[in-house]
PDB file of C-alpha atoms in Angstrom:
ATOM      1  CA  MET A   1      -7.191 -82.853  27.769  1.00  0.00           C
ATOM      2  CA  HIS A   2      -8.536 -79.300  27.440  1.00  0.00           C
ATOM      3  CA  ALA A   3      -6.952 -76.020  28.451  1.00  0.00           C
ATOM      4  CA  ASP A   4     -10.123 -74.813  30.174  1.00  0.00           C
ATOM      5  CA  GLU A   5     -11.152 -77.997  31.981  1.00  0.00           C
ATOM      6  CA  ILE A   6     -11.585 -78.016  35.732  1.00  0.00           C
ATOM      7  CA  ASP A   7     -10.010 -80.467  38.144  1.00  0.00           C
ATOM      8  CA  ILE A   8     -12.441 -83.040  39.567  1.00  0.00           C
ATOM      9  CA  PRO A   9     -10.688 -84.956  42.356  1.00  0.00           C
ATOM     10  CA  LEU A  10     -12.208 -88.051  43.908  1.00  0.00           C
ATOM     11  CA  ALA A  11     -12.554 -86.356  47.305  1.00  0.00           C
ATOM     12  CA  MET A  12     -14.717 -83.609  45.795  1.00  0.00           C
ATOM     13  CA  VAL A  13     -17.079 -86.144  44.236  1.00  0.00           C
ATOM     14  CA  GLU A  14     -17.311 -87.928  47.570  1.00  0.00           C
ATOM     15  CA  ARG A  15     -18.341 -84.641  49.186  1.00  0.00           C
ATOM     16  CA  LEU A  16     -20.931 -83.947  46.486  1.00  0.00           C
ATOM     17  CA  ILE A  17     -22.522 -87.349  46.988  1.00  0.00           C
ATOM     18  CA  ALA A  18     -22.450 -87.121  50.775  1.00  0.00           C
ATOM     19  CA  GLY A  19     -23.984 -83.654  50.708  1.00  0.00           C
ATOM     20  CA  GLN A  20     -26.771 -84.299  48.186  1.00  0.00           C
ATOM     21  CA  PHE A  21     -27.329 -88.065  48.180  1.00  0.00           C
ATOM     22  CA  PRO A  22     -26.284 -89.330  51.606  1.00  0.00           C
ATOM     23  CA  ARG A  23     -27.981 -92.694  51.012  1.00  0.00           C
ATOM     24  CA  TRP A  24     -25.102 -93.532  48.654  1.00  0.00           C
ATOM     25  CA  ALA A  25     -22.295 -91.947  50.670  1.00  0.00           C
ATOM     26  CA  ALA A  26     -21.065 -95.289  52.033  1.00  0.00           C
ATOM     27  CA  LEU A  27     -20.743 -96.899  48.596  1.00  0.00           C
ATOM     28  CA  PRO A  28     -17.222 -97.311  47.222  1.00  0.00           C
ATOM     29  CA  LEU A  29     -16.264 -94.688  44.653  1.00  0.00           C
ATOM     30  CA  ARG A  30     -13.466 -94.843  42.106  1.00  0.00           C
ATOM     31  CA  ARG A  31     -12.518 -92.819  39.070  1.00  0.00           C
ATOM     32  CA  LEU A  32     -12.851 -94.637  35.761  1.00  0.00           C
ATOM     33  CA  PRO A  33     -10.242 -94.374  33.021  1.00  0.00           C
ATOM     34  CA  SER A  34     -11.957 -92.819  30.020  1.00  0.00           C
ATOM     35  CA  THR A  35     -11.149 -91.207  26.693  1.00  0.00           C
ATOM     36  CA  GLY A  36     -14.345 -89.166  26.947  1.00  0.00           C
ATOM     37  CA  THR A  37     -13.671 -85.621  25.872  1.00  0.00           C
ATOM     38  CA  VAL A  38     -15.873 -83.594  28.223  1.00  0.00           C
ATOM     39  CA  ASN A  39     -16.943 -85.744  31.184  1.00  0.00           C
ATOM     40  CA  ALA A  40     -15.242 -87.385  34.138  1.00  0.00           C
ATOM     41  CA  LEU A  41     -16.741 -90.727  35.186  1.00  0.00           C
ATOM     42  CA  PHE A  42     -16.761 -92.349  38.634  1.00  0.00           C
ATOM     43  CA  ARG A  43     -18.045 -95.822  39.447  1.00  0.00           C
ATOM     44  CA  LEU A  44     -20.327 -95.644  42.490  1.00  0.00           C
ATOM     45  CA  GLY A  45     -20.934 -99.035  44.070  1.00  0.00           C
ATOM     46  CA  PRO A  46     -21.818-101.942  41.760  1.00  0.00           C
ATOM     47  CA  ASP A  47     -24.757-100.371  39.950  1.00  0.00           C
ATOM     48  CA  LEU A  48     -24.185 -96.632  39.480  1.00  0.00           C
ATOM     49  CA  VAL A  49     -21.915 -94.221  37.635  1.00  0.00           C
ATOM     50  CA  VAL A  50     -21.390 -90.519  38.396  1.00  0.00           C
ATOM     51  CA  ARG A  51     -20.843 -88.245  35.374  1.00  0.00           C
ATOM     52  CA  LEU A  52     -19.507 -84.711  35.786  1.00  0.00           C
ATOM     53  CA  CYS A  53     -18.677 -82.257  33.015  1.00  0.00           C
ATOM     54  CA  ARG A  54     -15.104 -80.964  32.966  1.00  0.00           C
ATOM     55  CA  VAL A  55     -15.430 -78.009  30.571  1.00  0.00           C
ATOM     56  CA  PRO A  56     -17.665 -74.913  30.647  1.00  0.00           C
ATOM     57  CA  TRP A  57     -18.653 -75.084  26.961  1.00  0.00           C
ATOM     58  CA  ALA A  58     -20.415 -78.434  27.428  1.00  0.00           C
ATOM     59  CA  ALA A  59     -21.887 -77.929  30.905  1.00  0.00           C
ATOM     60  CA  GLY A  60     -25.461 -77.415  32.009  1.00  0.00           C
ATOM     61  CA  GLY A  61     -27.343 -79.852  29.794  1.00  0.00           C
ATOM     62  CA  GLU A  62     -27.722 -82.750  32.193  1.00  0.00           C
ATOM     63  CA  ALA A  63     -31.391 -82.148  33.042  1.00  0.00           C
ATOM     64  CA  LYS A  64     -32.391 -82.045  29.372  1.00  0.00           C
ATOM     65  CA  GLU A  65     -30.293 -85.094  28.555  1.00  0.00           C
ATOM     66  CA  GLN A  66     -31.901 -87.053  31.381  1.00  0.00           C
ATOM     67  CA  ARG A  67     -35.362 -86.089  30.106  1.00  0.00           C
ATOM     68  CA  TRP A  68     -34.563 -87.332  26.604  1.00  0.00           C
ATOM     69  CA  LEU A  69     -33.044 -90.544  27.948  1.00  0.00           C
ATOM     70  CA  ARG A  70     -36.284 -91.361  29.772  1.00  0.00           C
ATOM     71  CA  GLN A  71     -38.342 -90.764  26.632  1.00  0.00           C
ATOM     72  CA  LEU A  72     -36.074 -92.566  24.168  1.00  0.00           C
ATOM     73  CA  ALA A  73     -35.355 -95.775  26.087  1.00  0.00           C
ATOM     74  CA  GLY A  74     -38.567 -97.580  25.133  1.00  0.00           C
ATOM     75  CA  TYR A  75     -37.940 -97.141  21.403  1.00  0.00           C
ATOM     76  CA  LEU A  76     -34.463 -98.677  21.191  1.00  0.00           C
ATOM     77  CA  PRO A  77     -33.289-102.300  20.856  1.00  0.00           C
ATOM     78  CA  VAL A  78     -30.294-101.956  23.222  1.00  0.00           C
ATOM     79  CA  ALA A  79     -29.693-100.348  26.581  1.00  0.00           C
ATOM     80  CA  ILE A  80     -29.038 -96.636  26.973  1.00  0.00           C
ATOM     81  CA  PRO A  81     -28.142 -94.761  30.192  1.00  0.00           C
ATOM     82  CA  ALA A  82     -30.936 -94.717  32.759  1.00  0.00           C
ATOM     83  CA  PRO A  83     -31.025 -91.551  34.906  1.00  0.00           C
ATOM     84  CA  VAL A  84     -31.099 -92.087  38.659  1.00  0.00           C
ATOM     85  CA  ALA A  85     -30.457 -88.619  40.101  1.00  0.00           C
ATOM     86  CA  LEU A  86     -29.508 -85.088  39.104  1.00  0.00           C
ATOM     87  CA  GLY A  87     -26.898 -83.353  41.231  1.00  0.00           C
ATOM     88  CA  GLN A  88     -26.961 -79.588  41.718  1.00  0.00           C
ATOM     89  CA  PRO A  89     -24.140 -77.012  41.559  1.00  0.00           C
ATOM     90  CA  THR A  90     -22.268 -76.115  44.718  1.00  0.00           C
ATOM     91  CA  ASP A  91     -19.564 -73.650  45.690  1.00  0.00           C
ATOM     92  CA  GLU A  92     -17.076 -76.420  44.918  1.00  0.00           C
ATOM     93  CA  TYR A  93     -18.514 -77.731  41.629  1.00  0.00           C
ATOM     94  CA  PRO A  94     -20.277 -75.142  39.410  1.00  0.00           C
ATOM     95  CA  TRP A  95     -22.666 -77.218  37.231  1.00  0.00           C
ATOM     96  CA  THR A  96     -25.368 -79.861  37.397  1.00  0.00           C
ATOM     97  CA  TRP A  97     -24.169 -83.473  37.283  1.00  0.00           C
ATOM     98  CA  SER A  98     -25.696 -86.910  36.765  1.00  0.00           C
ATOM     99  CA  ILE A  99     -25.951 -90.247  38.485  1.00  0.00           C
ATOM    100  CA  LEU A 100     -26.871 -93.031  36.057  1.00  0.00           C
ATOM    101  CA  ARG A 101     -27.279 -96.792  36.070  1.00  0.00           C
ATOM    102  CA  TRP A 102     -24.020 -98.575  35.299  1.00  0.00           C
ATOM    103  CA  LEU A 103     -23.963-100.259  31.880  1.00  0.00           C
ATOM    104  CA  PRO A 104     -21.452-103.091  31.468  1.00  0.00           C
ATOM    105  CA  GLY A 105     -19.537-103.581  28.254  1.00  0.00           C
ATOM    106  CA  THR A 106     -16.377-102.596  26.422  1.00  0.00           C
ATOM    107  CA  ASN A 107     -15.740-100.060  23.686  1.00  0.00           C
ATOM    108  CA  PRO A 108     -15.105-101.590  20.264  1.00  0.00           C
ATOM    109  CA  VAL A 109     -11.561-101.237  18.967  1.00  0.00           C
ATOM    110  CA  PRO A 110     -11.674-100.233  15.291  1.00  0.00           C
ATOM    111  CA  GLY A 111      -9.652-102.670  13.237  1.00  0.00           C
ATOM    112  CA  SER A 112      -9.881-105.392  15.898  1.00  0.00           C
ATOM    113  CA  LEU A 113     -13.575-106.313  16.054  1.00  0.00           C
ATOM    114  CA  THR A 114     -14.348-109.921  17.002  1.00  0.00           C
ATOM    115  CA  ALA A 115     -17.666-110.156  15.112  1.00  0.00           C
ATOM    116  CA  PRO A 116     -17.821-107.228  12.670  1.00  0.00           C
ATOM    117  CA  ASP A 117     -20.729-108.630  10.643  1.00  0.00           C
ATOM    118  CA  LYS A 118     -22.881-109.071  13.740  1.00  0.00           C
ATOM    119  CA  LEU A 119     -21.922-105.664  15.117  1.00  0.00           C
ATOM    120  CA  ALA A 120     -22.815-104.114  11.745  1.00  0.00           C
ATOM    121  CA  ALA A 121     -26.266-105.696  11.933  1.00  0.00           C
ATOM    122  CA  ASP A 122     -26.741-104.520  15.518  1.00  0.00           C
ATOM    123  CA  LEU A 123     -25.717-100.960  14.684  1.00  0.00           C
ATOM    124  CA  ALA A 124     -28.013-100.928  11.665  1.00  0.00           C
ATOM    125  CA  ALA A 125     -30.932-102.069  13.841  1.00  0.00           C
ATOM    126  CA  PHE A 126     -30.163 -99.339  16.376  1.00  0.00           C
ATOM    127  CA  ILE A 127     -30.038 -96.645  13.682  1.00  0.00           C
ATOM    128  CA  ILE A 128     -33.252 -97.847  12.042  1.00  0.00           C
ATOM    129  CA  ALA A 129     -35.022 -97.834  15.410  1.00  0.00           C
ATOM    130  CA  PHE A 130     -33.709 -94.352  16.136  1.00  0.00           C
ATOM    131  CA  ARG A 131     -35.000 -93.048  12.820  1.00  0.00           C
ATOM    132  CA  ALA A 132     -38.461 -94.429  13.592  1.00  0.00           C
ATOM    133  CA  ILE A 133     -38.841 -92.662  16.940  1.00  0.00           C
ATOM    134  CA  ASP A 134     -41.997 -90.590  17.053  1.00  0.00           C
ATOM    135  CA  ILE A 135     -41.837 -88.079  19.885  1.00  0.00           C
ATOM    136  CA  PRO A 136     -43.813 -84.888  19.191  1.00  0.00           C
ATOM    137  CA  GLU A 137     -41.400 -82.600  20.996  1.00  0.00           C
ATOM    138  CA  SER A 138     -37.883 -82.553  19.610  1.00  0.00           C
ATOM    139  CA  ARG A 139     -34.706 -80.524  19.326  1.00  0.00           C
ATOM    140  CA  ARG A 140     -32.055 -80.005  16.658  1.00  0.00           C
ATOM    141  CA  ALA A 141     -29.204 -82.482  16.893  1.00  0.00           C
ATOM    142  CA  TYR A 142     -25.644 -81.352  17.383  1.00  0.00           C
ATOM    143  CA  ARG A 143     -23.974 -81.619  13.939  1.00  0.00           C
ATOM    144  CA  GLY A 144     -27.422 -82.367  12.496  1.00  0.00           C
ATOM    145  CA  GLY A 145     -27.563 -79.528   9.975  1.00  0.00           C
ATOM    146  CA  PRO A 146     -26.190 -79.148   6.447  1.00  0.00           C
ATOM    147  CA  LEU A 147     -22.576 -80.039   5.678  1.00  0.00           C
ATOM    148  CA  ALA A 148     -22.003 -76.495   4.477  1.00  0.00           C
ATOM    149  CA  ARG A 149     -22.012 -75.333   8.102  1.00  0.00           C
ATOM    150  CA  LEU A 150     -18.862 -77.410   8.650  1.00  0.00           C
ATOM    151  CA  ASP A 151     -17.070 -76.225   5.520  1.00  0.00           C
ATOM    152  CA  GLU A 152     -14.837 -73.510   6.936  1.00  0.00           C
ATOM    153  CA  GLN A 153     -13.619 -75.505   9.914  1.00  0.00           C
ATOM    154  CA  THR A 154     -13.123 -78.685   7.883  1.00  0.00           C
ATOM    155  CA  ARG A 155     -10.979 -76.967   5.258  1.00  0.00           C
ATOM    156  CA  ALA A 156      -8.975 -75.237   7.990  1.00  0.00           C
ATOM    157  CA  VAL A 157      -8.177 -78.571   9.661  1.00  0.00           C
ATOM    158  CA  ILE A 158      -7.266 -80.198   6.348  1.00  0.00           C
ATOM    159  CA  ALA A 159      -4.708 -77.429   5.837  1.00  0.00           C
ATOM    160  CA  LYS A 160      -3.303 -77.944   9.323  1.00  0.00           C
ATOM    161  CA  LEU A 161      -2.833 -81.676   8.641  1.00  0.00           C
ATOM    162  CA  ASP A 162      -0.775 -81.110   5.515  1.00  0.00           C
ATOM    163  CA  GLY A 163       2.109 -83.584   5.650  1.00  0.00           C
ATOM    164  CA  THR A 164       0.175 -85.896   7.996  1.00  0.00           C
ATOM    165  CA  ILE A 165      -2.605 -87.044   5.668  1.00  0.00           C
ATOM    166  CA  ASP A 166      -3.316 -86.941   1.938  1.00  0.00           C
ATOM    167  CA  THR A 167      -4.867 -83.480   1.957  1.00  0.00           C
ATOM    168  CA  ASP A 168      -5.678 -83.543  -1.767  1.00  0.00           C
ATOM    169  CA  ALA A 169      -7.722 -86.730  -1.360  1.00  0.00           C
ATOM    170  CA  ALA A 170      -9.464 -85.402   1.748  1.00  0.00           C
ATOM    171  CA  THR A 171     -10.345 -82.170  -0.040  1.00  0.00           C
ATOM    172  CA  ALA A 172     -11.704 -84.077  -3.039  1.00  0.00           C
ATOM    173  CA  ILE A 173     -14.004 -86.144  -0.802  1.00  0.00           C
ATOM    174  CA  TRP A 174     -15.208 -83.026   0.975  1.00  0.00           C
ATOM    175  CA  ASP A 175     -15.796 -81.161  -2.296  1.00  0.00           C
ATOM    176  CA  GLU A 176     -17.780 -84.073  -3.707  1.00  0.00           C
ATOM    177  CA  ALA A 177     -20.083 -84.108  -0.682  1.00  0.00           C
ATOM    178  CA  LEU A 178     -20.653 -80.345  -0.803  1.00  0.00           C
ATOM    179  CA  ASP A 179     -21.623 -80.596  -4.464  1.00  0.00           C
ATOM    180  CA  ILE A 180     -24.539 -82.823  -3.480  1.00  0.00           C
ATOM    181  CA  PRO A 181     -27.735 -80.998  -2.495  1.00  0.00           C
ATOM    182  CA  ALA A 182     -28.293 -80.797   1.266  1.00  0.00           C
ATOM    183  CA  TRP A 183     -30.776 -83.205   2.806  1.00  0.00           C
ATOM    184  CA  ASP A 184     -34.271 -81.920   2.037  1.00  0.00           C
ATOM    185  CA  GLY A 185     -36.309 -84.822   3.405  1.00  0.00           C
ATOM    186  CA  PRO A 186     -37.825 -85.021   6.867  1.00  0.00           C
ATOM    187  CA  SER A 187     -35.416 -84.779   9.769  1.00  0.00           C
ATOM    188  CA  THR A 188     -35.047 -87.953  11.783  1.00  0.00           C
ATOM    189  CA  TRP A 189     -33.895 -88.672  15.312  1.00  0.00           C
ATOM    190  CA  VAL A 190     -30.135 -89.186  15.415  1.00  0.00           C
ATOM    191  CA  HIS A 191     -27.627 -89.858  18.156  1.00  0.00           C
ATOM    192  CA  ALA A 192     -25.120 -87.715  16.199  1.00  0.00           C
ATOM    193  CA  ASP A 193     -21.971 -88.978  17.926  1.00  0.00           C
ATOM    194  CA  LEU A 194     -21.585 -92.684  17.148  1.00  0.00           C
ATOM    195  CA  LEU A 195     -17.875 -92.902  17.876  1.00  0.00           C
ATOM    196  CA  PRO A 196     -16.219 -95.951  19.503  1.00  0.00           C
ATOM    197  CA  GLY A 197     -16.214 -94.347  22.954  1.00  0.00           C
ATOM    198  CA  ASN A 198     -20.005 -94.038  22.912  1.00  0.00           C
ATOM    199  CA  ILE A 199     -20.624 -97.669  21.941  1.00  0.00           C
ATOM    200  CA  LEU A 200     -20.525-100.641  24.306  1.00  0.00           C
ATOM    201  CA  THR A 201     -20.198-104.260  23.228  1.00  0.00           C
ATOM    202  CA  ALA A 202     -20.389-107.690  24.842  1.00  0.00           C
ATOM    203  CA  ASP A 203     -18.987-110.744  23.051  1.00  0.00           C
ATOM    204  CA  GLY A 204     -18.593-108.568  19.976  1.00  0.00           C
ATOM    205  CA  ARG A 205     -22.275-107.583  19.834  1.00  0.00           C
ATOM    206  CA  LEU A 206     -23.773-104.166  20.510  1.00  0.00           C
ATOM    207  CA  SER A 207     -24.931-104.040  24.137  1.00  0.00           C
ATOM    208  CA  ALA A 208     -25.489-100.329  24.760  1.00  0.00           C
ATOM    209  CA  VAL A 209     -25.088 -96.816  23.375  1.00  0.00           C
ATOM    210  CA  ILE A 210     -24.139 -94.004  25.755  1.00  0.00           C
ATOM    211  CA  ASP A 211     -23.666 -90.211  25.882  1.00  0.00           C
ATOM    212  CA  PHE A 212     -26.818 -88.641  24.480  1.00  0.00           C
ATOM    213  CA  ALA A 213     -25.765 -85.015  24.856  1.00  0.00           C
ATOM    214  CA  THR A 214     -25.816 -84.587  21.059  1.00  0.00           C
ATOM    215  CA  VAL A 215     -29.171 -86.286  20.375  1.00  0.00           C
ATOM    216  CA  GLY A 216     -31.920 -84.617  18.359  1.00  0.00           C
ATOM    217  CA  MET A 217     -33.452 -84.279  14.903  1.00  0.00           C
ATOM    218  CA  GLY A 218     -31.290 -83.902  11.819  1.00  0.00           C
ATOM    219  CA  ASP A 219     -29.870 -85.322   8.613  1.00  0.00           C
ATOM    220  CA  PRO A 220     -30.157 -89.155   8.753  1.00  0.00           C
ATOM    221  CA  ALA A 221     -26.606 -89.330   7.407  1.00  0.00           C
ATOM    222  CA  CYS A 222     -25.340 -88.277  10.850  1.00  0.00           C
ATOM    223  CA  ASP A 223     -25.488 -91.741  12.405  1.00  0.00           C
ATOM    224  CA  LEU A 224     -24.136 -93.547   9.355  1.00  0.00           C
ATOM    225  CA  ILE A 225     -20.671 -92.259  10.258  1.00  0.00           C
ATOM    226  CA  VAL A 226     -20.325 -95.462  12.284  1.00  0.00           C
ATOM    227  CA  GLY A 227     -19.729 -97.220   8.964  1.00  0.00           C
ATOM    228  CA  TRP A 228     -16.249 -95.653   8.983  1.00  0.00           C
ATOM    229  CA  THR A 229     -15.629 -94.792  12.645  1.00  0.00           C
ATOM    230  CA  VAL A 230     -16.115 -98.386  13.824  1.00  0.00           C
ATOM    231  CA  LEU A 231     -16.803-100.855  11.013  1.00  0.00           C
ATOM    232  CA  PRO A 232     -14.205-102.282   8.614  1.00  0.00           C
ATOM    233  CA  ALA A 233     -14.463-102.121   4.827  1.00  0.00           C
ATOM    234  CA  ASN A 234     -15.545-105.735   4.335  1.00  0.00           C
ATOM    235  CA  VAL A 235     -18.860-105.280   6.202  1.00  0.00           C
ATOM    236  CA  ARG A 236     -19.577-101.706   5.126  1.00  0.00           C
ATOM    237  CA  PRO A 237     -21.630-102.751   2.045  1.00  0.00           C
ATOM    238  CA  ILE A 238     -23.776-105.035   4.210  1.00  0.00           C
ATOM    239  CA  PHE A 239     -24.295-102.236   6.718  1.00  0.00           C
ATOM    240  CA  ARG A 240     -25.267 -99.834   3.934  1.00  0.00           C
ATOM    241  CA  GLU A 241     -27.802-102.286   2.545  1.00  0.00           C
ATOM    242  CA  MET A 242     -29.341-102.847   5.962  1.00  0.00           C
ATOM    243  CA  VAL A 243     -29.820 -99.128   6.622  1.00  0.00           C
ATOM    244  CA  ASP A 244     -31.269 -98.656   3.104  1.00  0.00           C
ATOM    245  CA  CYS A 245     -29.022 -95.768   2.154  1.00  0.00           C
ATOM    246  CA  ASP A 246     -29.069 -93.892  -1.171  1.00  0.00           C
ATOM    247  CA  ASP A 247     -25.899 -92.603  -2.833  1.00  0.00           C
ATOM    248  CA  ALA A 248     -26.297 -88.989  -1.701  1.00  0.00           C
ATOM    249  CA  THR A 249     -26.876 -89.893   1.950  1.00  0.00           C
ATOM    250  CA  TRP A 250     -23.919 -92.291   1.902  1.00  0.00           C
ATOM    251  CA  THR A 251     -21.662 -89.607   0.424  1.00  0.00           C
ATOM    252  CA  ARG A 252     -22.754 -87.081   3.068  1.00  0.00           C
ATOM    253  CA  ALA A 253     -22.207 -89.666   5.818  1.00  0.00           C
ATOM    254  CA  ARG A 254     -18.685 -90.404   4.597  1.00  0.00           C
ATOM    255  CA  ALA A 255     -17.875 -86.687   4.520  1.00  0.00           C
ATOM    256  CA  ARG A 256     -19.263 -86.232   8.040  1.00  0.00           C
ATOM    257  CA  ALA A 257     -17.099 -89.084   9.314  1.00  0.00           C
ATOM    258  CA  LEU A 258     -14.096 -87.481   7.633  1.00  0.00           C
ATOM    259  CA  SER A 259     -14.770 -84.018   9.044  1.00  0.00           C
ATOM    260  CA  ILE A 260     -15.197 -85.268  12.613  1.00  0.00           C
ATOM    261  CA  SER A 261     -12.062 -87.403  12.419  1.00  0.00           C
ATOM    262  CA  LEU A 262      -9.913 -84.701  10.861  1.00  0.00           C
ATOM    263  CA  GLY A 263     -10.776 -82.469  13.797  1.00  0.00           C
ATOM    264  CA  GLY A 264     -10.136 -85.309  16.229  1.00  0.00           C
ATOM    265  CA  LEU A 265      -6.726 -86.140  14.796  1.00  0.00           C
ATOM    266  CA  HIS A 266      -5.606 -82.517  14.810  1.00  0.00           C
ATOM    267  CA  TYR A 267      -6.842 -81.837  18.341  1.00  0.00           C
ATOM    268  CA  TYR A 268      -5.958 -85.069  20.145  1.00  0.00           C
ATOM    269  CA  ARG A 269      -2.610 -86.103  18.661  1.00  0.00           C
ATOM    270  CA  GLY A 270      -0.087 -85.649  21.435  1.00  0.00           C
ATOM    271  CA  ILE A 271      -2.890 -85.329  24.012  1.00  0.00           C
ATOM    272  CA  GLU A 272      -5.006 -88.499  23.921  1.00  0.00           C
ATOM    273  CA  PRO A 273      -3.434 -91.336  21.897  1.00  0.00           C
ATOM    274  CA  THR A 274      -6.543 -93.519  21.777  1.00  0.00           C
ATOM    275  CA  LEU A 275      -8.712 -90.780  20.283  1.00  0.00           C
ATOM    276  CA  ALA A 276      -6.002 -89.817  17.810  1.00  0.00           C
ATOM    277  CA  THR A 277      -5.631 -93.449  16.737  1.00  0.00           C
ATOM    278  CA  GLU A 278      -9.396 -93.809  16.272  1.00  0.00           C
ATOM    279  CA  ALA A 279      -9.478 -90.629  14.211  1.00  0.00           C
ATOM    280  CA  GLN A 280      -6.616 -91.844  12.029  1.00  0.00           C
ATOM    281  CA  TYR A 281      -8.420 -95.158  11.515  1.00  0.00           C
ATOM    282  CA  THR A 282     -11.519 -93.363  10.268  1.00  0.00           C
ATOM    283  CA  ILE A 283      -9.550 -91.093   7.955  1.00  0.00           C
ATOM    284  CA  ASP A 284      -7.754 -94.099   6.487  1.00  0.00           C
ATOM    285  CA  GLN A 285     -11.056 -95.913   5.983  1.00  0.00           C
ATOM    286  CA  VAL A 286     -12.662 -92.919   4.296  1.00  0.00           C
ATOM    287  CA  LEU A 287      -9.724 -92.294   1.965  1.00  0.00           C
ATOM    288  CA  ALA A 288      -9.504 -95.973   1.003  1.00  0.00           C
ATOM    289  CA  ASP A 289     -13.265 -96.185   0.533  1.00  0.00           C
ATOM    290  CA  SER A 290     -13.247 -93.214  -1.838  1.00  0.00           C
ATOM    291  CA  ILE A 291     -10.738 -95.025  -4.059  1.00  0.00           C
ATOM    292  CA  THR A 292     -12.758 -98.240  -4.302  1.00  0.00           C
ATOM    293  CA  SER A 293     -16.268 -96.750  -4.474  1.00  0.00           C
TER     294      SER A 293
END
């Protein structure tokens, strides 16, 4: 998926486990199919999952992520990954790695949700609970700052997608959001990466949220991107009402969803069809929403 990713064969993971956690060495291990962009996942026995970073630019944060996971779990209405062990670098694998509790569920498929109204309510409850977290120590969320920081890269990607999307409409949406003053209220806790691959469902309802590498404090609009990355247009107004969102925050959220998905479509088309399809879905939702709003 990435030019600089390292190979992580099953046999190497078996050796890592046997060398550092021999109590689990006899458990069956299998690689999991995943559209995750930076981590390889391996199912370890019935209750565990091994997560190893594949790319140098995202490596090394496992210890911090595990610390935040332990602190955040008690505040949230659905399951999040529970750390079990932290693996150390070796001559064979250069970074720390995680063993976590296995969370069952399936990723939602945008455009094919079985209970979109219920999922909208569940996601709203998760976001509201996240905003209310009160942990004295914090960190800045990935993508949590002003939209202006994304301006150069967003416009560059729009230009590269000329002929693939309506670039005039995308630019108009982006310009509108940048004309709105940046968020000047208190930063809130945000997950900052509520894409389909980081959401798990059971019977159409939200069952878990995973991958907290991007978590931190930032613009509350960050997590509202799920209104376009996952939810369809017919439940978006209900979702907006439930999260109590003003016009400016909603406009920033829509622009954030657009920016992320433009980058995803440009990068993953021809590489990872599922991610490219999800990005195209979001772009289509944002462009259609801008016409009707």
